[in-house]
Short mmCIF file of C-alpha atoms in Angstrom, two decimals:
data_model
loop_
_atom_site.label_atom_id
_atom_site.label_comp_id
_atom_site.label_asym_id
_atom_site.label_seq_id
_atom_site.Cartn_x
_atom_site.Cartn_y
_atom_site.Cartn_z
CA MET C 1 115.72 85.86 103.76
CA GLU C 2 114.42 89.32 104.57
CA MET C 3 110.67 88.81 104.20
CA PHE C 4 109.66 92.24 105.53
CA ASP C 5 110.96 95.75 105.02
CA LEU C 6 111.70 96.30 108.71
CA ALA C 7 113.10 99.78 108.11
CA LEU C 8 109.72 100.81 106.76
CA ILE C 9 107.90 99.19 109.70
CA TRP C 10 110.21 100.94 112.18
CA ALA C 11 109.71 104.26 110.41
CA PHE C 12 105.94 103.86 110.85
CA ILE C 13 106.27 102.91 114.54
CA ILE C 14 108.59 105.81 115.34
CA GLY C 15 106.45 108.22 113.35
CA PHE C 16 103.38 107.00 115.22
CA GLY C 17 105.15 107.44 118.56
CA LEU C 18 106.25 110.97 117.73
CA ILE C 19 102.83 112.16 116.56
CA MET C 20 101.27 110.59 119.65
CA TYR C 21 103.73 112.56 121.75
CA VAL C 22 102.99 115.81 119.92
CA LEU C 23 99.24 115.37 120.35
CA MET C 24 99.23 114.11 123.92
CA ASP C 25 102.08 116.03 125.49
CA GLY C 26 101.40 119.09 123.32
CA PHE C 27 98.27 120.08 125.18
CA ASP C 28 99.86 119.88 128.64
CA LEU C 29 102.85 121.87 127.39
CA GLY C 30 100.27 124.31 126.02
CA VAL C 31 98.62 124.56 129.43
CA GLY C 32 102.03 125.45 130.85
CA ILE C 33 102.60 128.12 128.20
CA LEU C 34 99.24 129.69 129.08
CA PHE C 35 99.93 129.47 132.81
CA PRO C 36 101.15 133.07 133.37
CA PHE C 37 98.08 134.48 131.62
CA ALA C 38 95.47 132.60 133.66
CA PRO C 39 92.84 134.83 135.32
CA SER C 40 93.73 133.79 138.91
CA GLU C 41 95.84 131.50 141.08
CA GLN C 42 92.85 129.27 141.67
CA ASP C 43 92.47 128.92 137.91
CA ARG C 44 96.12 127.89 137.70
CA ASP C 45 95.37 125.16 140.23
CA THR C 46 92.52 123.94 138.04
CA MET C 47 94.64 124.12 134.89
CA MET C 48 97.39 122.05 136.47
CA ASN C 49 94.91 119.55 137.89
CA SER C 50 93.45 119.07 134.42
CA VAL C 51 96.72 117.55 133.19
CA ALA C 52 98.20 116.18 136.43
CA PRO C 53 96.87 112.60 135.99
CA VAL C 54 98.20 112.19 132.44
CA TRP C 55 101.23 114.42 131.82
CA ASP C 56 103.93 111.94 132.86
CA GLY C 57 102.27 109.09 130.94
CA ASN C 58 102.11 111.29 127.85
CA GLU C 59 105.90 111.59 127.83
CA THR C 60 106.15 107.80 127.45
CA TRP C 61 105.67 108.37 123.72
CA LEU C 62 108.75 110.61 123.55
CA VAL C 63 110.82 107.90 125.22
CA LEU C 64 109.36 105.27 122.89
CA GLY C 65 110.09 107.34 119.78
CA GLY C 66 113.58 108.34 120.92
CA ALA C 67 114.61 104.83 121.99
CA GLY C 68 113.18 103.32 118.83
CA LEU C 69 115.07 105.84 116.73
CA LEU C 70 118.36 104.92 118.40
CA ALA C 71 117.75 101.19 117.99
CA ALA C 72 116.48 101.18 114.42
CA PHE C 73 118.32 104.13 112.85
CA PRO C 74 121.64 104.69 114.66
CA MET C 75 122.92 106.98 111.90
CA VAL C 76 120.22 109.48 112.86
CA TYR C 77 121.79 109.83 116.30
CA THR C 78 125.30 109.94 114.82
CA ILE C 79 124.38 112.98 112.73
CA LEU C 80 121.42 114.66 114.40
CA LEU C 81 122.74 114.77 117.97
CA PRO C 82 125.97 116.64 117.11
CA ALA C 83 123.95 118.90 114.81
CA MET C 84 121.23 119.73 117.33
CA TYR C 85 122.83 118.94 120.69
CA ILE C 86 122.04 122.35 122.19
CA GLY C 87 118.43 122.27 120.96
CA VAL C 88 117.85 118.76 122.31
CA PHE C 89 119.48 119.71 125.63
CA LEU C 90 117.19 122.74 125.95
CA MET C 91 114.15 120.58 125.26
CA LEU C 92 115.12 118.04 127.93
CA ALA C 93 116.02 120.77 130.43
CA GLY C 94 112.63 122.41 129.88
CA LEU C 95 110.83 119.10 130.40
CA ILE C 96 112.78 118.49 133.62
CA PHE C 97 111.98 121.98 134.94
CA ARG C 98 108.27 121.60 134.32
CA GLY C 99 108.23 118.09 135.76
CA VAL C 100 109.86 119.25 139.00
CA ALA C 101 107.54 122.27 139.15
CA PHE C 102 104.54 119.97 138.80
CA GLU C 103 105.36 118.21 142.02
CA PHE C 104 106.75 121.08 144.10
CA ARG C 105 104.07 123.63 143.27
CA PHE C 106 101.35 121.61 144.99
CA LYS C 107 103.30 121.68 148.29
CA ALA C 108 104.79 125.18 148.11
CA ARG C 109 103.21 128.16 149.79
CA THR C 110 105.46 131.23 149.90
CA SER C 111 107.52 130.06 146.92
CA ARG C 112 104.60 129.02 144.72
CA TYR C 113 105.12 131.92 142.31
CA LEU C 114 108.63 130.62 141.58
CA TRP C 115 107.26 127.19 140.66
CA ASN C 116 104.62 128.88 138.51
CA TRP C 117 107.38 130.49 136.49
CA ALA C 118 109.41 127.28 136.42
CA PHE C 119 106.40 125.42 135.05
CA ALA C 120 105.66 128.08 132.44
CA GLY C 121 109.30 128.66 131.54
CA GLY C 122 110.05 124.96 131.20
CA SER C 123 106.99 124.51 128.98
CA ILE C 124 107.95 127.43 126.72
CA VAL C 125 111.61 126.41 126.40
CA ALA C 126 110.78 122.75 125.70
CA THR C 127 108.15 123.68 123.12
CA PHE C 128 110.31 126.25 121.34
CA ALA C 129 113.21 123.78 121.21
CA GLN C 130 110.97 121.10 119.68
CA GLY C 131 109.81 123.50 116.98
CA ALA C 132 113.34 124.73 116.27
CA VAL C 133 114.64 121.16 115.98
CA ALA C 134 111.83 120.35 113.53
CA GLY C 135 112.79 123.44 111.52
CA ALA C 136 116.42 122.33 111.50
CA TYR C 137 115.30 118.95 110.18
CA ILE C 138 113.52 120.70 107.30
CA GLN C 139 116.68 122.71 106.54
CA GLY C 140 118.88 119.62 106.37
CA PHE C 141 122.41 119.05 107.65
CA ASN C 142 125.95 119.44 106.33
CA THR C 143 127.45 115.95 106.28
CA VAL C 144 130.54 114.32 104.81
CA ASP C 145 130.72 110.52 104.70
CA GLY C 146 127.92 110.20 107.23
CA VAL C 147 129.47 112.65 109.70
CA TYR C 148 128.07 116.05 110.64
CA VAL C 149 130.53 118.81 109.73
CA GLY C 150 128.51 121.91 110.56
CA GLY C 151 128.66 124.20 113.59
CA ALA C 152 127.01 123.83 116.98
CA LEU C 153 124.56 126.67 116.26
CA ASP C 154 123.76 125.92 112.62
CA TRP C 155 120.37 124.66 113.77
CA LEU C 156 119.44 128.13 115.05
CA THR C 157 118.45 130.31 112.08
CA PRO C 158 115.64 132.79 111.41
CA PHE C 159 113.68 129.94 109.85
CA THR C 160 114.03 127.64 112.88
CA VAL C 161 113.18 130.51 115.24
CA LEU C 162 109.94 130.94 113.30
CA THR C 163 109.16 127.20 113.46
CA GLY C 164 109.87 127.33 117.20
CA LEU C 165 107.47 130.24 117.68
CA GLY C 166 104.88 128.48 115.53
CA THR C 167 105.10 125.41 117.75
CA VAL C 168 104.66 127.57 120.86
CA ALA C 169 101.52 129.07 119.31
CA GLY C 170 100.28 125.65 118.19
CA TYR C 171 100.74 124.02 121.58
CA SER C 172 99.04 127.02 123.19
CA LEU C 173 96.07 126.35 120.91
CA LEU C 174 96.06 122.71 121.97
CA GLY C 175 96.18 123.87 125.60
CA SER C 176 93.28 126.32 125.26
CA THR C 177 91.05 123.78 123.51
CA TRP C 178 91.94 121.20 126.18
CA LEU C 179 90.81 123.68 128.83
CA ILE C 180 87.54 124.16 126.94
CA LEU C 181 87.05 120.41 127.11
CA LYS C 182 88.06 119.91 130.75
CA THR C 183 86.94 123.03 132.62
CA GLU C 184 83.80 125.08 133.15
CA GLY C 185 82.66 128.51 134.30
CA HIS C 186 84.83 131.59 133.92
CA LEU C 187 88.00 129.56 133.20
CA GLN C 188 86.28 127.87 130.27
CA ASP C 189 85.01 131.27 129.09
CA TRP C 190 88.57 132.58 129.17
CA ALA C 191 89.73 129.57 127.13
CA TYR C 192 87.01 130.24 124.56
CA ARG C 193 88.11 133.90 124.28
CA ILE C 194 91.79 133.16 123.65
CA THR C 195 91.29 130.24 121.24
CA THR C 196 90.32 132.31 118.19
CA PRO C 197 93.31 134.73 118.48
CA LEU C 198 95.60 131.74 119.00
CA LEU C 199 94.17 130.04 115.91
CA ALA C 200 94.76 133.20 113.85
CA THR C 201 98.36 133.36 115.13
CA VAL C 202 98.98 129.72 114.24
CA LEU C 203 97.59 130.17 110.72
CA VAL C 204 99.68 133.29 110.08
CA ILE C 205 102.94 131.75 111.33
CA PHE C 206 102.45 128.44 109.55
CA GLY C 207 101.38 130.28 106.41
CA ILE C 208 104.71 132.15 106.44
CA ILE C 209 106.57 128.88 107.11
CA SER C 210 104.79 127.22 104.18
CA VAL C 211 105.81 130.03 101.83
CA TRP C 212 109.37 130.08 103.19
CA THR C 213 110.02 126.31 103.20
CA PRO C 214 110.45 125.83 99.41
CA PHE C 215 113.22 128.45 99.48
CA VAL C 216 115.02 126.65 102.33
CA ASP C 217 115.53 123.37 100.51
CA ASP C 218 115.61 122.59 96.78
CA MET C 219 114.34 119.03 97.23
CA VAL C 220 111.27 120.18 99.15
CA ARG C 221 110.53 122.80 96.48
CA GLU C 222 110.80 120.23 93.71
CA ARG C 223 108.60 117.75 95.56
CA TRP C 224 105.94 120.32 96.36
CA PHE C 225 105.61 121.76 92.88
CA SER C 226 105.96 118.47 90.98
CA ASN C 227 103.14 116.84 92.97
CA LEU C 228 100.61 119.64 93.24
CA GLY C 229 97.73 117.27 92.55
CA VAL C 230 98.52 115.34 95.75
CA ILE C 231 100.20 117.93 98.00
CA TRP C 232 97.27 120.37 97.88
CA ILE C 233 95.10 117.88 99.82
CA LEU C 234 97.02 118.44 103.06
CA PRO C 235 96.74 122.27 103.12
CA ALA C 236 93.06 121.91 102.23
CA LEU C 237 92.51 119.55 105.16
CA THR C 238 94.47 121.90 107.42
CA LEU C 239 92.23 124.81 106.49
CA LEU C 240 89.17 122.61 106.98
CA CYS C 241 90.35 121.77 110.51
CA ALA C 242 90.99 125.47 111.17
CA PHE C 243 87.50 126.38 110.02
CA GLN C 244 86.06 123.65 112.24
CA ILE C 245 87.94 125.04 115.26
CA TRP C 246 86.61 128.55 114.60
CA ASN C 247 83.07 127.35 113.97
CA SER C 248 82.96 125.05 117.01
CA VAL C 249 84.27 127.81 119.29
CA ARG C 250 81.65 130.19 117.93
CA ASN C 251 78.96 127.59 118.66
CA ARG C 252 80.40 126.92 122.15
CA SER C 253 81.11 123.27 121.41
CA GLU C 254 83.28 121.66 124.09
CA GLY C 255 84.88 118.62 122.47
CA MET C 256 85.14 119.57 118.80
CA PRO C 257 87.71 122.41 119.21
CA PHE C 258 90.22 120.00 120.76
CA VAL C 259 89.57 117.23 118.23
CA SER C 260 89.88 119.68 115.33
CA THR C 261 93.13 121.07 116.72
CA MET C 262 94.55 117.56 116.84
CA GLY C 263 93.49 117.21 113.20
CA LEU C 264 95.35 120.44 112.43
CA PHE C 265 98.54 118.99 113.89
CA ILE C 266 98.14 115.65 112.13
CA THR C 267 97.82 117.26 108.70
CA THR C 268 100.82 119.51 109.40
CA TYR C 269 102.84 116.50 110.55
CA LEU C 270 101.89 114.57 107.41
CA GLY C 271 102.99 117.55 105.34
CA LEU C 272 106.44 117.36 106.94
CA VAL C 273 106.63 113.60 106.28
CA VAL C 274 105.57 113.96 102.64
CA SER C 275 108.08 116.77 102.11
CA ARG C 276 111.04 114.70 103.35
CA TRP C 277 110.13 111.08 102.71
CA PRO C 278 112.15 108.82 102.67
CA TYR C 279 115.09 110.92 103.90
CA VAL C 280 115.52 110.50 107.67
CA VAL C 281 118.77 112.51 107.62
CA PRO C 282 118.21 115.13 104.94
CA PRO C 283 119.33 115.88 102.37
CA ASN C 284 121.13 112.66 101.42
CA HIS C 285 120.44 109.70 103.72
CA THR C 286 117.30 107.59 103.38
CA LEU C 287 115.81 105.44 106.13
CA TRP C 288 117.41 102.36 104.51
CA ASP C 289 120.84 104.04 104.60
CA ALA C 290 120.41 104.85 108.28
CA ALA C 291 118.92 101.51 109.37
CA SER C 292 120.64 99.12 111.76
CA ALA C 293 121.21 95.44 110.94
CA TYR C 294 118.10 93.49 109.95
CA ASP C 295 118.49 90.94 112.78
CA SER C 296 118.84 93.74 115.33
CA GLN C 297 115.71 95.43 114.05
CA LEU C 298 113.75 92.16 114.14
CA PHE C 299 114.86 91.31 117.70
CA LEU C 300 113.88 94.74 119.02
CA LEU C 301 110.64 94.82 117.06
CA ILE C 302 109.38 91.63 118.69
CA GLY C 303 109.78 93.21 122.14
CA LEU C 304 108.21 96.46 121.05
CA LEU C 305 105.14 94.72 119.67
CA PHE C 306 104.40 93.58 123.23
CA VAL C 307 105.06 97.01 124.77
CA ILE C 308 102.97 99.22 122.45
CA PRO C 309 99.59 97.51 123.14
CA ILE C 310 100.25 97.77 126.89
CA VAL C 311 101.06 101.47 126.58
CA LEU C 312 97.93 102.07 124.49
CA VAL C 313 95.73 100.21 126.98
CA TYR C 314 96.97 101.96 130.12
CA THR C 315 96.88 105.33 128.34
CA ALA C 316 93.27 104.80 127.27
CA TRP C 317 92.37 103.56 130.77
CA THR C 318 93.95 106.62 132.41
CA TYR C 319 92.00 109.02 130.22
CA TRP C 320 88.82 107.04 130.88
CA VAL C 321 89.28 107.05 134.66
CA PHE C 322 89.98 110.80 134.74
CA ARG C 323 87.36 111.76 132.18
CA GLY C 324 84.94 114.61 132.79
CA LYS C 325 85.34 118.15 134.10
CA VAL C 326 87.99 119.35 136.54
CA ARG C 327 86.47 121.73 139.08
CA ALA C 328 88.03 124.21 141.48
CA GLY C 329 89.14 122.53 144.68
CA GLU C 330 89.26 119.09 143.08
CA GLY C 331 92.38 117.45 141.78
CA TYR C 332 94.58 114.43 141.35
CA HIS C 333 97.10 115.45 144.04
#
């Protein structure tokens, strides 16, 4: 007898893993996006050292979410990978480039500028691809009998380009507020200066996306305008987070800008979930349609329930050990 709705439990776990990845890997991708604009090479050293102890651990959440998705909802891979193969490949290639640049830049001398660009370029490509893939998910996919029948570039449209650019701006905001939290002196002053323009850019782009989204998909439009009494809460919370970012930057707060930016991403993420729930392969397939066999889900869930607490503990321990400011000349490497 199926005592628990395992598909629902898996959806929560995967959703939790993905938002953890966005929040935790988003800021170090944001630091990479900001890399070319840093005031000096020494500041780039400090920026990289601020994320060096945690960046590879942050990507654990992407692996967890991706592996869980394959195990619990195989139909998602059957449809989404053919639909967004190029976008997913670009994301992984960008992550590989920045990972290699992380290690080689610390040892390079004459070629350091090349690794600077590899780090920045990989961060930008990976971030844009993530945003474009999310935009493609909002658009939905052309399927027949559970098989994707669209083209290889159907995921790349003006709408997904805008969501990609919005994600680049959003991760940049996460990166600048992280630098406010972790640095001091003129580098922190620079981070304060760029945060407000980045916030304005994020609000403009996501405002356009919010207006555009109901015209992209009929189901989203119907859900938004038939539940105005509930849906309005999320935009209101988003604007509240945005105001808190602006106000805390104006008051030279160090921790609140980063916390408020995470809140901004959480409310946006919840808006995406509410717009599409319970369709994991829009527009037609729910999470129950896409789920694997109950026994398979239960077997894998038991193992995962041991892994997640361990990941949470070592992640929290890492951030605790490397807490505090990162100063010029000091670093993990």
